[in-house]
């Protein structure tokens, strides 16, 4: 069966093509219906020989549940069939693949996207829990996306799902350890609420690109899930690393990003002890970020000044080119405006105006010393403009809707 000659199983009404993914018992293939519409579907093929009694039970529950429910955020089971070797679940095809791959490809998801996904996942879970169904294996690999662009989430893989009323307590371990609730990992009783824990883990993974309790061994994982220490984000780890490497600008921006997550965490934490621990961290990050900010701004000034001799030379060399002269004048005005430090958006406007013109002139400039200087100057100006843009954005974010955040930062700082 293994090797190059291996082919997907055959089904009368469908043509099976490439495999889309596989788990312990099943391989899922993309397939076309032979007749009529040539509709695209996904077929989950379960090899009967790989099934023991428990997994037969699981498969039957999966079919039973999926057959009876219909929801826009739950993958649709269109049909099921079997032959001597296999059982086939014929499902709607989700062209966007699974959420795990989706996150990996983008490293991490913007908050806006994660928010919409969370809403859709919540819709699916509310629908299930209203019907006393628990999924029990929620993880990014089991969440599919309808399409690569503007995807809709579709909850899939009901292989471990169970009918459970809110007062049911179960004992059998199910799901993947990384996403398991502490009460399940610690082998105590658990109930329908374990799905909610997994949602939190998934949201964290979507935002940071890695699950919060990633570990090398089960023992390490168990320890981490049990512990009530606050989760250190990769952002902080990375900020500290950049700081040690002496990259103040990168460290500063990473600390700032990390604070955006820690401050709301501080706000919503109700446990006094944990709140105090988070507060201490936030205070520490804020003070380091402030120090770095001073470093970053002064080194930007140095950069600006260092640019001067070359800039003067370029101006000298531009004397016979009135357009270039004028554009460089606008650039100088932008720098002066910025150094004045009163109105960043005016300075930015001037930078953009001069850059527009300078880029056109660069395109027409023949190779030579003047071209080199112009090229370098454009790069400096662009970096300055980007920096200003960031500053303006930061300020806007702070005044728009982030007042609460700024307020918490302030109170965290003053609570010494
Ligand atoms: P298993 O029980 O073996 O984990 P799943 O139902 O989770 O099986 O499917 C395994 C993988 O196959 C998923 O993680 C996903 O990548 C892919 N897959 C499953 N169903 C579909 C589908 N309907 N459309 C597209 N890809 C799918
Ligand atoms: Mg799966």
Tab-separated table of C-alpha atoms and ligand atoms in Angstrom:
chain	number	residue	atom	x	y	z
A	1	UNK	CA	0.000	0.000	0.000
A	2	UNK	CA	2.867	2.393	0.709
A	3	UNK	CA	5.122	3.974	-1.927
A	4	UNK	CA	4.666	5.599	-5.290
A	5	UNK	CA	2.001	3.173	-6.476
A	6	UNK	CA	-0.352	4.087	-3.667
A	7	UNK	CA	-3.661	5.539	-4.848
A	8	UNK	CA	-6.658	6.975	-3.003
A	9	UNK	CA	-9.587	4.603	-2.406
A	10	UNK	CA	-12.215	4.355	-5.150
A	11	UNK	CA	-15.784	5.457	-4.865
A	12	UNK	CA	-18.460	4.981	-7.518
A	13	UNK	CA	-19.851	8.487	-7.606
A	14	UNK	CA	-16.702	10.516	-6.931
A	15	UNK	CA	-13.236	11.078	-8.311
A	16	UNK	CA	-10.808	11.419	-5.420
A	17	UNK	CA	-7.805	13.672	-6.033
A	18	UNK	CA	-5.179	15.102	-3.704
A	19	UNK	CA	-5.078	14.440	0.056
A	20	UNK	CA	-6.022	17.509	2.114
A	21	UNK	CA	-4.847	16.266	5.458
A	22	UNK	CA	-4.840	13.325	7.788
A	23	UNK	CA	-5.140	12.374	11.425
A	24	UNK	CA	-4.912	9.151	13.401
A	25	UNK	CA	-7.686	7.189	11.695
A	26	UNK	CA	-8.542	9.103	8.579
A	27	UNK	CA	-7.220	10.730	5.446
A	28	UNK	CA	-9.233	13.511	3.866
A	29	UNK	CA	-9.213	13.894	0.066
A	30	UNK	CA	-10.423	16.571	-2.273
A	31	UNK	CA	-12.942	15.003	-4.668
A	32	UNK	CA	-15.388	15.725	-7.519
A	33	UNK	CA	-18.825	14.298	-8.025
A	34	UNK	CA	-18.709	12.376	-11.323
A	35	UNK	CA	-22.137	13.213	-12.625
A	36	UNK	CA	-24.201	16.396	-12.924
A	37	UNK	CA	-22.570	19.393	-11.341
A	38	UNK	CA	-19.051	18.034	-10.784
A	39	UNK	CA	-19.403	19.539	-7.342
A	40	UNK	CA	-16.179	19.744	-5.285
A	41	UNK	CA	-16.294	17.986	-1.917
A	42	UNK	CA	-13.926	16.750	0.798
A	43	UNK	CA	-14.101	13.056	1.619
A	44	UNK	CA	-12.863	11.772	4.942
A	45	UNK	CA	-11.840	8.148	4.414
A	46	UNK	CA	-11.586	6.000	7.497
A	47	UNK	CA	-9.883	2.644	7.147
A	48	UNK	CA	-12.080	0.134	8.958
A	49	UNK	CA	-9.088	-1.977	9.933
A	50	UNK	CA	-7.599	0.867	11.952
A	51	UNK	CA	-10.711	1.133	14.107
A	52	UNK	CA	-11.045	-0.398	17.537
A	53	UNK	CA	-14.323	-0.406	19.416
A	54	UNK	CA	-13.877	3.016	20.941
A	55	UNK	CA	-13.066	4.605	17.604
A	56	UNK	CA	-16.080	2.961	15.932
A	57	UNK	CA	-18.183	4.581	18.645
A	58	UNK	CA	-16.490	7.923	17.977
A	59	UNK	CA	-17.077	7.677	14.249
A	60	UNK	CA	-20.736	6.846	14.733
A	61	UNK	CA	-21.194	9.809	17.074
A	62	UNK	CA	-19.426	12.046	14.542
A	63	UNK	CA	-21.792	10.939	11.781
A	64	UNK	CA	-24.853	11.151	14.006
A	65	UNK	CA	-24.055	14.659	15.200
A	66	UNK	CA	-23.005	16.093	11.844
A	67	UNK	CA	-26.000	14.565	10.092
A	68	UNK	CA	-28.477	16.239	12.397
A	69	UNK	CA	-27.044	19.746	12.575
A	70	UNK	CA	-26.745	22.595	10.077
A	71	UNK	CA	-24.949	25.806	10.853
A	72	UNK	CA	-23.001	28.270	8.673
A	73	UNK	CA	-19.934	27.845	10.943
A	74	UNK	CA	-20.017	24.052	11.119
A	75	UNK	CA	-18.754	21.930	8.250
A	76	UNK	CA	-21.642	20.289	6.427
A	77	UNK	CA	-21.824	16.517	6.158
A	78	UNK	CA	-23.472	15.888	2.795
A	79	UNK	CA	-23.551	12.126	2.826
A	80	UNK	CA	-21.795	9.045	4.092
A	81	UNK	CA	-20.985	5.732	2.435
A	82	UNK	CA	-18.983	2.601	3.101
A	83	UNK	CA	-17.450	-0.394	1.364
A	84	UNK	CA	-15.452	-3.437	2.507
A	85	UNK	CA	-12.428	-1.428	3.638
A	86	UNK	CA	-13.542	2.120	4.291
A	87	UNK	CA	-16.137	4.418	5.705
A	88	UNK	CA	-16.516	7.715	3.851
A	89	UNK	CA	-17.756	11.026	5.185
A	90	UNK	CA	-18.611	13.290	2.284
A	91	UNK	CA	-18.320	16.887	3.425
A	92	UNK	CA	-18.449	20.366	2.000
A	93	UNK	CA	-14.983	21.357	0.720
A	94	UNK	CA	-13.245	24.177	2.592
A	95	UNK	CA	-10.865	25.782	0.105
A	96	UNK	CA	-9.076	27.885	2.758
A	97	UNK	CA	-7.566	24.821	4.488
A	98	UNK	CA	-7.357	24.665	8.264
A	99	UNK	CA	-6.714	27.453	10.775
A	100	UNK	CA	-3.380	25.982	11.848
A	101	UNK	CA	-1.961	26.383	8.340
A	102	UNK	CA	-3.635	29.783	7.993
A	103	UNK	CA	-1.900	31.094	11.136
A	104	UNK	CA	1.455	29.513	10.222
A	105	UNK	CA	1.437	31.148	6.789
A	106	UNK	CA	0.845	34.589	8.293
A	107	UNK	CA	2.957	33.954	11.425
A	108	UNK	CA	0.231	35.576	13.538
A	109	UNK	CA	-3.144	37.155	12.837
A	110	UNK	CA	-4.058	40.818	13.239
A	111	UNK	CA	-6.421	41.464	16.128
A	112	UNK	CA	-9.172	42.478	13.686
A	113	UNK	CA	-9.096	39.103	11.948
A	114	UNK	CA	-8.807	37.138	15.206
A	115	UNK	CA	-11.844	38.995	16.548
A	116	UNK	CA	-14.045	37.999	13.602
A	117	UNK	CA	-12.847	34.376	13.819
A	118	UNK	CA	-13.585	34.294	17.531
A	119	UNK	CA	-17.104	35.562	16.915
A	120	UNK	CA	-17.732	32.850	14.331
A	121	UNK	CA	-16.296	30.146	16.566
A	122	UNK	CA	-18.476	31.395	19.422
A	123	UNK	CA	-21.559	31.191	17.157
A	124	UNK	CA	-20.795	27.564	16.313
A	125	UNK	CA	-20.179	26.658	19.970
A	126	UNK	CA	-23.296	28.394	21.231
A	127	UNK	CA	-25.298	26.447	18.669
A	128	UNK	CA	-23.691	23.162	19.776
A	129	UNK	CA	-23.958	23.784	23.483
A	130	UNK	CA	-27.636	24.743	23.143
A	131	UNK	CA	-28.045	21.199	21.809
A	132	UNK	CA	-25.929	19.689	24.587
A	133	UNK	CA	-23.100	18.827	22.231
A	134	UNK	CA	-19.486	19.276	23.336
A	135	UNK	CA	-16.762	19.181	20.695
A	136	UNK	CA	-13.906	18.169	23.037
A	137	UNK	CA	-11.174	18.442	20.396
A	138	UNK	CA	-11.100	22.137	19.582
A	139	UNK	CA	-7.775	23.123	18.005
A	140	UNK	CA	-6.704	25.058	14.908
A	141	UNK	CA	-6.265	21.839	12.877
A	142	UNK	CA	-9.967	21.104	13.358
A	143	UNK	CA	-11.185	24.539	12.338
A	144	UNK	CA	-11.512	24.996	8.591
A	145	UNK	CA	-11.795	28.054	6.372
A	146	UNK	CA	-14.394	28.258	3.628
A	147	UNK	CA	-12.108	30.159	1.210
A	148	UNK	CA	-8.625	31.711	1.078
A	149	UNK	CA	-10.100	35.242	0.813
A	150	UNK	CA	-12.727	36.537	3.247
A	151	UNK	CA	-12.962	33.141	4.875
A	152	UNK	CA	-15.752	31.899	7.083
A	153	UNK	CA	-14.794	29.549	9.880
A	154	UNK	CA	-16.190	26.032	9.759
A	155	UNK	CA	-15.825	23.857	12.799
A	156	UNK	CA	-14.895	20.282	11.803
A	157	UNK	CA	-13.697	16.890	13.087
A	158	UNK	CA	-16.410	15.813	15.488
A	159	UNK	CA	-14.530	12.551	16.141
A	160	UNK	CA	-14.400	13.191	19.895
A	161	UNK	CA	-17.672	15.088	20.213
A	162	UNK	CA	-20.145	13.973	22.854
A	163	UNK	CA	-23.687	14.619	23.878
A	164	UNK	CA	-23.252	16.176	27.307
A	165	UNK	CA	-25.809	18.053	29.358
A	166	UNK	CA	-24.425	20.907	31.485
A	167	UNK	CA	-24.451	18.761	34.648
A	168	UNK	CA	-22.772	15.751	33.004
A	169	UNK	CA	-19.317	14.950	34.294
A	170	UNK	CA	-16.938	12.819	32.268
A	171	UNK	CA	-13.671	11.081	32.963
A	172	UNK	CA	-12.308	9.890	29.623
A	173	UNK	CA	-9.427	12.021	28.323
A	174	UNK	CA	-10.090	13.423	24.867
A	175	UNK	CA	-8.446	15.921	22.559
A	176	UNK	CA	-4.938	17.285	22.212
A	177	UNK	CA	-2.961	18.059	25.369
A	178	UNK	CA	-1.880	21.517	24.146
A	179	UNK	CA	-5.498	22.673	24.093
A	180	UNK	CA	-6.793	20.701	27.072
A	181	UNK	CA	-8.326	22.363	30.096
A	182	UNK	CA	-6.441	21.903	33.400
A	183	UNK	CA	-9.256	19.852	34.953
A	184	UNK	CA	-8.931	17.372	32.097
A	185	UNK	CA	-5.126	17.275	32.079
A	186	UNK	CA	-5.064	16.659	35.800
A	187	UNK	CA	-7.418	13.709	35.219
A	188	UNK	CA	-10.196	14.956	37.391
A	189	UNK	CA	-13.776	15.334	36.344
A	190	UNK	CA	-14.604	17.698	33.574
A	191	UNK	CA	-17.731	18.983	31.927
A	192	UNK	CA	-18.918	20.917	28.868
A	193	UNK	CA	-16.892	23.970	29.897
A	194	UNK	CA	-13.603	22.458	28.705
A	195	UNK	CA	-14.407	23.656	25.162
A	196	UNK	CA	-14.202	27.211	26.432
A	197	UNK	CA	-10.647	26.725	27.686
A	198	UNK	CA	-9.584	25.469	24.247
A	199	UNK	CA	-11.100	28.573	22.647
A	200	UNK	CA	-8.832	30.709	24.827
A	201	UNK	CA	-5.781	28.718	23.783
A	202	UNK	CA	-6.769	29.001	20.111
A	203	UNK	CA	-7.257	32.761	20.396
A	204	UNK	CA	-3.813	33.101	21.983
A	205	UNK	CA	-2.248	31.034	19.201
A	206	UNK	CA	-4.003	33.154	16.555
A	207	UNK	CA	-2.620	36.369	18.083
A	208	UNK	CA	0.898	35.203	18.943
A	209	UNK	CA	1.489	32.399	16.435
A	210	UNK	CA	2.142	29.748	19.095
A	211	UNK	CA	-0.025	28.087	21.726
A	212	UNK	CA	0.630	29.488	25.222
A	213	UNK	CA	1.804	26.192	26.725
A	214	UNK	CA	4.036	24.911	23.928
A	215	UNK	CA	6.327	22.371	25.621
A	216	UNK	CA	8.894	19.710	24.895
A	217	UNK	CA	7.249	16.997	26.980
A	218	UNK	CA	3.906	16.087	28.451
A	219	UNK	CA	5.263	16.550	31.982
A	220	UNK	CA	6.409	20.085	31.157
A	221	UNK	CA	3.053	20.837	29.554
A	222	UNK	CA	1.142	19.514	32.548
A	223	UNK	CA	3.249	21.675	34.848
A	224	UNK	CA	2.586	24.769	32.739
A	225	UNK	CA	-1.170	24.211	32.495
A	226	UNK	CA	-1.448	23.568	36.249
A	227	UNK	CA	0.594	26.614	37.195
A	228	UNK	CA	-1.115	29.943	37.785
A	229	UNK	CA	1.847	31.992	36.617
A	230	UNK	CA	0.983	34.613	33.998
A	231	UNK	CA	1.886	33.518	30.465
A	232	UNK	CA	4.995	35.314	29.166
A	233	UNK	CA	4.372	36.231	25.593
A	234	UNK	CA	6.875	35.745	22.825
A	235	UNK	CA	6.734	39.482	22.335
A	236	UNK	CA	8.372	40.040	25.695
A	237	UNK	CA	10.936	37.279	25.165
A	238	UNK	CA	11.794	38.783	21.781
A	239	UNK	CA	11.899	42.324	23.231
A	240	UNK	CA	14.389	41.234	25.883
A	241	UNK	CA	16.530	39.507	23.236
A	242	UNK	CA	16.582	42.587	20.972
A	243	UNK	CA	17.369	44.713	23.992
A	244	UNK	CA	20.350	42.489	24.856
A	245	UNK	CA	21.543	42.646	21.254
A	246	UNK	CA	21.501	46.422	21.533
A	247	UNK	CA	18.714	46.941	18.975
A	248	UNK	CA	16.912	49.633	20.960
A	249	UNK	CA	14.420	50.559	18.246
A	250	UNK	CA	13.192	46.982	17.757
A	251	UNK	CA	13.111	46.325	21.514
A	252	UNK	CA	11.129	49.509	22.092
A	253	UNK	CA	8.487	48.655	19.532
A	254	UNK	CA	8.193	45.053	20.845
A	255	UNK	CA	7.745	46.236	24.432
A	256	UNK	CA	5.087	48.627	23.232
A	257	UNK	CA	3.241	45.859	21.411
A	258	UNK	CA	3.498	43.559	24.441
A	259	UNK	CA	2.048	46.272	26.659
A	260	UNK	CA	-0.974	46.506	24.413
A	261	UNK	CA	-1.799	42.959	25.511
A	262	UNK	CA	-0.716	43.163	29.129
A	263	UNK	CA	-2.649	46.259	30.029
A	264	UNK	CA	-6.084	44.808	29.196
A	265	UNK	CA	-4.989	41.569	30.912
A	266	UNK	CA	-4.288	43.613	34.004
A	267	UNK	CA	-7.645	45.282	33.695
A	268	UNK	CA	-9.619	42.050	33.471
A	269	UNK	CA	-7.701	39.918	35.978
A	270	UNK	CA	-9.873	39.391	39.039
A	271	UNK	CA	-7.465	37.295	41.118
A	272	UNK	CA	-5.651	39.709	43.447
A	273	UNK	CA	-2.372	37.808	43.515
A	274	UNK	CA	-2.161	37.397	39.762
A	275	UNK	CA	-3.207	41.012	39.233
A	276	UNK	CA	-0.303	42.137	41.409
A	277	UNK	CA	2.125	39.940	39.445
A	278	UNK	CA	0.927	41.344	36.114
A	279	UNK	CA	1.088	44.875	37.492
A	280	UNK	CA	4.729	44.398	38.515
A	281	UNK	CA	5.565	43.148	35.014
A	282	UNK	CA	3.723	45.991	33.298
A	283	UNK	CA	5.549	48.508	35.461
A	284	UNK	CA	8.886	46.937	34.610
A	285	UNK	CA	8.159	46.879	30.854
A	286	UNK	CA	6.921	50.453	30.870
A	287	UNK	CA	10.038	51.783	32.554
A	288	UNK	CA	12.343	49.881	30.173
A	289	UNK	CA	10.277	51.077	27.203
A	290	UNK	CA	10.639	54.686	28.400
A	291	UNK	CA	14.423	54.326	28.674
A	292	UNK	CA	14.588	52.786	25.212
A	293	UNK	CA	12.454	55.552	23.796
A	294	UNK	CA	15.007	58.147	24.915
A	295	UNK	CA	17.785	56.093	23.312
A	296	UNK	CA	15.849	55.679	20.074
A	297	UNK	CA	14.977	59.352	19.705
A	298	UNK	CA	18.507	60.525	20.380
A	299	UNK	CA	20.008	58.032	17.943
A	300	UNK	CA	17.508	59.237	15.347
A	301	UNK	CA	18.778	62.751	15.899
A	302	UNK	CA	22.349	61.536	15.374
A	303	UNK	CA	21.299	59.924	12.142
A	304	UNK	CA	19.739	63.149	11.027
A	305	UNK	CA	22.882	65.100	11.773
A	306	UNK	CA	25.155	62.488	10.222
A	307	UNK	CA	23.231	62.914	6.981
A	308	UNK	CA	24.215	66.546	6.758
A	309	UNK	CA	27.623	66.639	4.949
A	310	UNK	CA	26.319	64.352	2.206
A	311	UNK	CA	23.182	66.439	1.958
A	312	UNK	CA	25.217	69.626	1.515
A	313	UNK	CA	27.320	67.958	-1.163
A	314	UNK	CA	24.198	66.806	-2.972
A	315	UNK	CA	22.804	70.332	-2.869
A	316	UNK	CA	26.091	71.594	-4.351
A	317	UNK	CA	25.828	69.046	-7.153
A	318	UNK	CA	22.190	69.969	-7.817
A	319	UNK	CA	22.914	73.613	-8.592
A	320	UNK	CA	22.316	73.243	-12.353
A	321	UNK	CA	19.058	71.320	-11.796
A	322	UNK	CA	16.301	73.646	-10.618
A	323	UNK	CA	13.747	70.857	-10.033
A	324	UNK	CA	16.156	68.862	-7.917
A	325	UNK	CA	17.149	72.006	-6.024
A	326	UNK	CA	13.519	72.786	-5.283
A	327	UNK	CA	12.719	69.251	-4.135
A	328	UNK	CA	15.751	69.250	-1.819
A	329	UNK	CA	14.585	72.568	-0.407
A	330	UNK	CA	11.233	70.989	0.442
A	331	UNK	CA	13.078	68.107	2.114
A	332	UNK	CA	15.106	70.582	4.198
A	333	UNK	CA	11.887	72.319	5.197
A	334	UNK	CA	10.469	68.947	6.293
A	335	UNK	CA	13.521	68.259	8.443
A	336	UNK	CA	13.391	71.743	9.953
A	337	UNK	CA	9.690	71.291	10.715
A	338	UNK	CA	10.360	67.955	12.339
A	339	UNK	CA	13.197	69.296	14.471
A	340	UNK	CA	10.949	72.111	15.573
A	341	UNK	CA	8.837	69.246	16.907
A	342	UNK	CA	5.497	71.015	16.948
A	343	UNK	CA	3.507	69.634	14.084
A	344	UNK	CA	4.470	66.139	12.892
A	345	UNK	CA	1.718	65.921	10.303
A	346	UNK	CA	2.936	69.094	8.585
A	347	UNK	CA	6.455	67.677	8.533
A	348	UNK	CA	5.187	64.381	7.167
A	349	UNK	CA	3.276	66.158	4.416
A	350	UNK	CA	6.467	67.968	3.383
A	351	UNK	CA	8.485	64.731	3.457
A	352	UNK	CA	5.944	63.060	1.227
A	353	UNK	CA	5.836	65.968	-1.182
A	354	UNK	CA	9.626	66.060	-1.561
A	355	UNK	CA	9.903	62.275	-1.808
A	356	UNK	CA	7.356	62.158	-4.629
A	357	UNK	CA	9.438	64.575	-6.646
A	358	UNK	CA	12.828	63.107	-5.689
A	359	UNK	CA	11.779	59.611	-6.722
A	360	UNK	CA	10.798	60.875	-10.169
A	361	UNK	CA	14.135	62.662	-10.490
A	362	UNK	CA	16.035	59.586	-9.332
A	363	UNK	CA	14.417	57.557	-12.098
A	364	UNK	CA	15.768	60.018	-14.668
A	365	UNK	CA	19.192	60.476	-13.043
A	366	UNK	CA	22.134	58.883	-14.912
A	367	UNK	CA	24.562	56.669	-12.991
A	368	UNK	CA	27.253	58.522	-11.087
A	369	UNK	CA	28.142	60.158	-7.786
A	370	UNK	CA	25.072	62.424	-7.776
A	371	UNK	CA	22.771	59.476	-8.282
A	372	UNK	CA	24.391	57.628	-5.366
A	373	UNK	CA	23.971	60.621	-3.083
A	374	UNK	CA	20.393	61.160	-4.179
A	375	UNK	CA	19.631	57.499	-3.588
A	376	UNK	CA	21.044	57.611	-0.058
A	377	UNK	CA	19.213	60.839	0.693
A	378	UNK	CA	15.903	59.377	-0.442
A	379	UNK	CA	16.423	56.414	1.864
A	380	UNK	CA	17.108	58.659	4.838
A	381	UNK	CA	14.059	60.777	4.090
A	382	UNK	CA	11.852	57.709	3.712
A	383	UNK	CA	13.011	56.338	7.042
A	384	UNK	CA	12.231	59.685	8.669
A	385	UNK	CA	8.778	59.776	7.062
A	386	UNK	CA	8.039	56.201	8.214
A	387	UNK	CA	9.093	57.060	11.738
A	388	UNK	CA	6.831	60.104	11.787
A	389	UNK	CA	3.950	58.101	10.387
A	390	UNK	CA	4.383	55.605	13.234
A	391	UNK	CA	4.413	58.376	15.782
A	392	UNK	CA	1.256	59.896	14.374
A	393	UNK	CA	-0.480	56.529	14.247
A	394	UNK	CA	0.483	55.832	17.831
A	395	UNK	CA	-0.944	59.107	18.966
A	396	UNK	CA	-4.147	58.563	17.010
A	397	UNK	CA	-4.569	55.100	18.480
A	398	UNK	CA	-4.098	56.545	21.907
A	399	UNK	CA	-6.692	59.233	21.494
A	400	UNK	CA	-9.148	56.982	19.655
A	401	UNK	CA	-10.677	54.360	21.889
A	402	UNK	CA	-7.409	53.627	23.657
A	403	UNK	CA	-8.040	56.119	26.424
A	404	UNK	CA	-8.912	53.258	28.700
A	405	UNK	CA	-5.619	51.602	27.864
A	406	UNK	CA	-3.617	54.764	28.430
A	407	UNK	CA	-5.479	55.247	31.690
A	408	UNK	CA	-4.558	51.770	32.931
A	409	UNK	CA	-0.925	52.309	31.946
A	410	UNK	CA	-0.909	55.498	33.937
A	411	UNK	CA	-2.482	53.914	37.000
A	412	UNK	CA	-0.091	50.962	36.727
A	413	UNK	CA	2.808	53.406	36.700
A	414	UNK	CA	1.653	55.431	39.644
A	415	UNK	CA	0.825	52.439	41.792
A	416	UNK	CA	4.340	52.192	43.177
B	1	LIG	P1	-8.859	13.593	11.801
B	1	LIG	O1	-9.986	13.050	12.596
B	1	LIG	O2	-8.043	12.525	11.168
B	1	LIG	O3	-8.056	14.611	12.557
B	1	LIG	P2	-10.056	15.813	10.328
B	1	LIG	O4	-11.511	15.783	10.056
B	1	LIG	O5	-9.603	16.711	11.424
B	1	LIG	O6	-9.531	14.317	10.545
B	1	LIG	O7	-9.268	16.209	8.987
B	1	LIG	C1	-7.851	16.200	8.922
B	1	LIG	C2	-7.351	17.413	8.148
B	1	LIG	O8	-7.845	17.358	6.796
B	1	LIG	C3	-7.812	18.746	8.688
B	1	LIG	O9	-6.931	19.245	9.697
B	1	LIG	C4	-7.788	19.634	7.441
B	1	LIG	O10	-6.475	20.114	7.175
B	1	LIG	C5	-8.180	18.678	6.321
B	1	LIG	N1	-9.636	18.722	6.060
B	1	LIG	C6	-10.576	18.040	6.736
B	1	LIG	N2	-11.807	18.299	6.283
B	1	LIG	C7	-11.669	19.183	5.292
B	1	LIG	C8	-12.605	19.882	4.415
B	1	LIG	N3	-13.923	19.675	4.506
B	1	LIG	N4	-12.108	20.762	3.508
B	1	LIG	C9	-10.772	20.969	3.440
B	1	LIG	N5	-9.848	20.354	4.227
B	1	LIG	C10	-10.278	19.478	5.140
B	2	LIG	MG1	-8.544	16.524	13.205
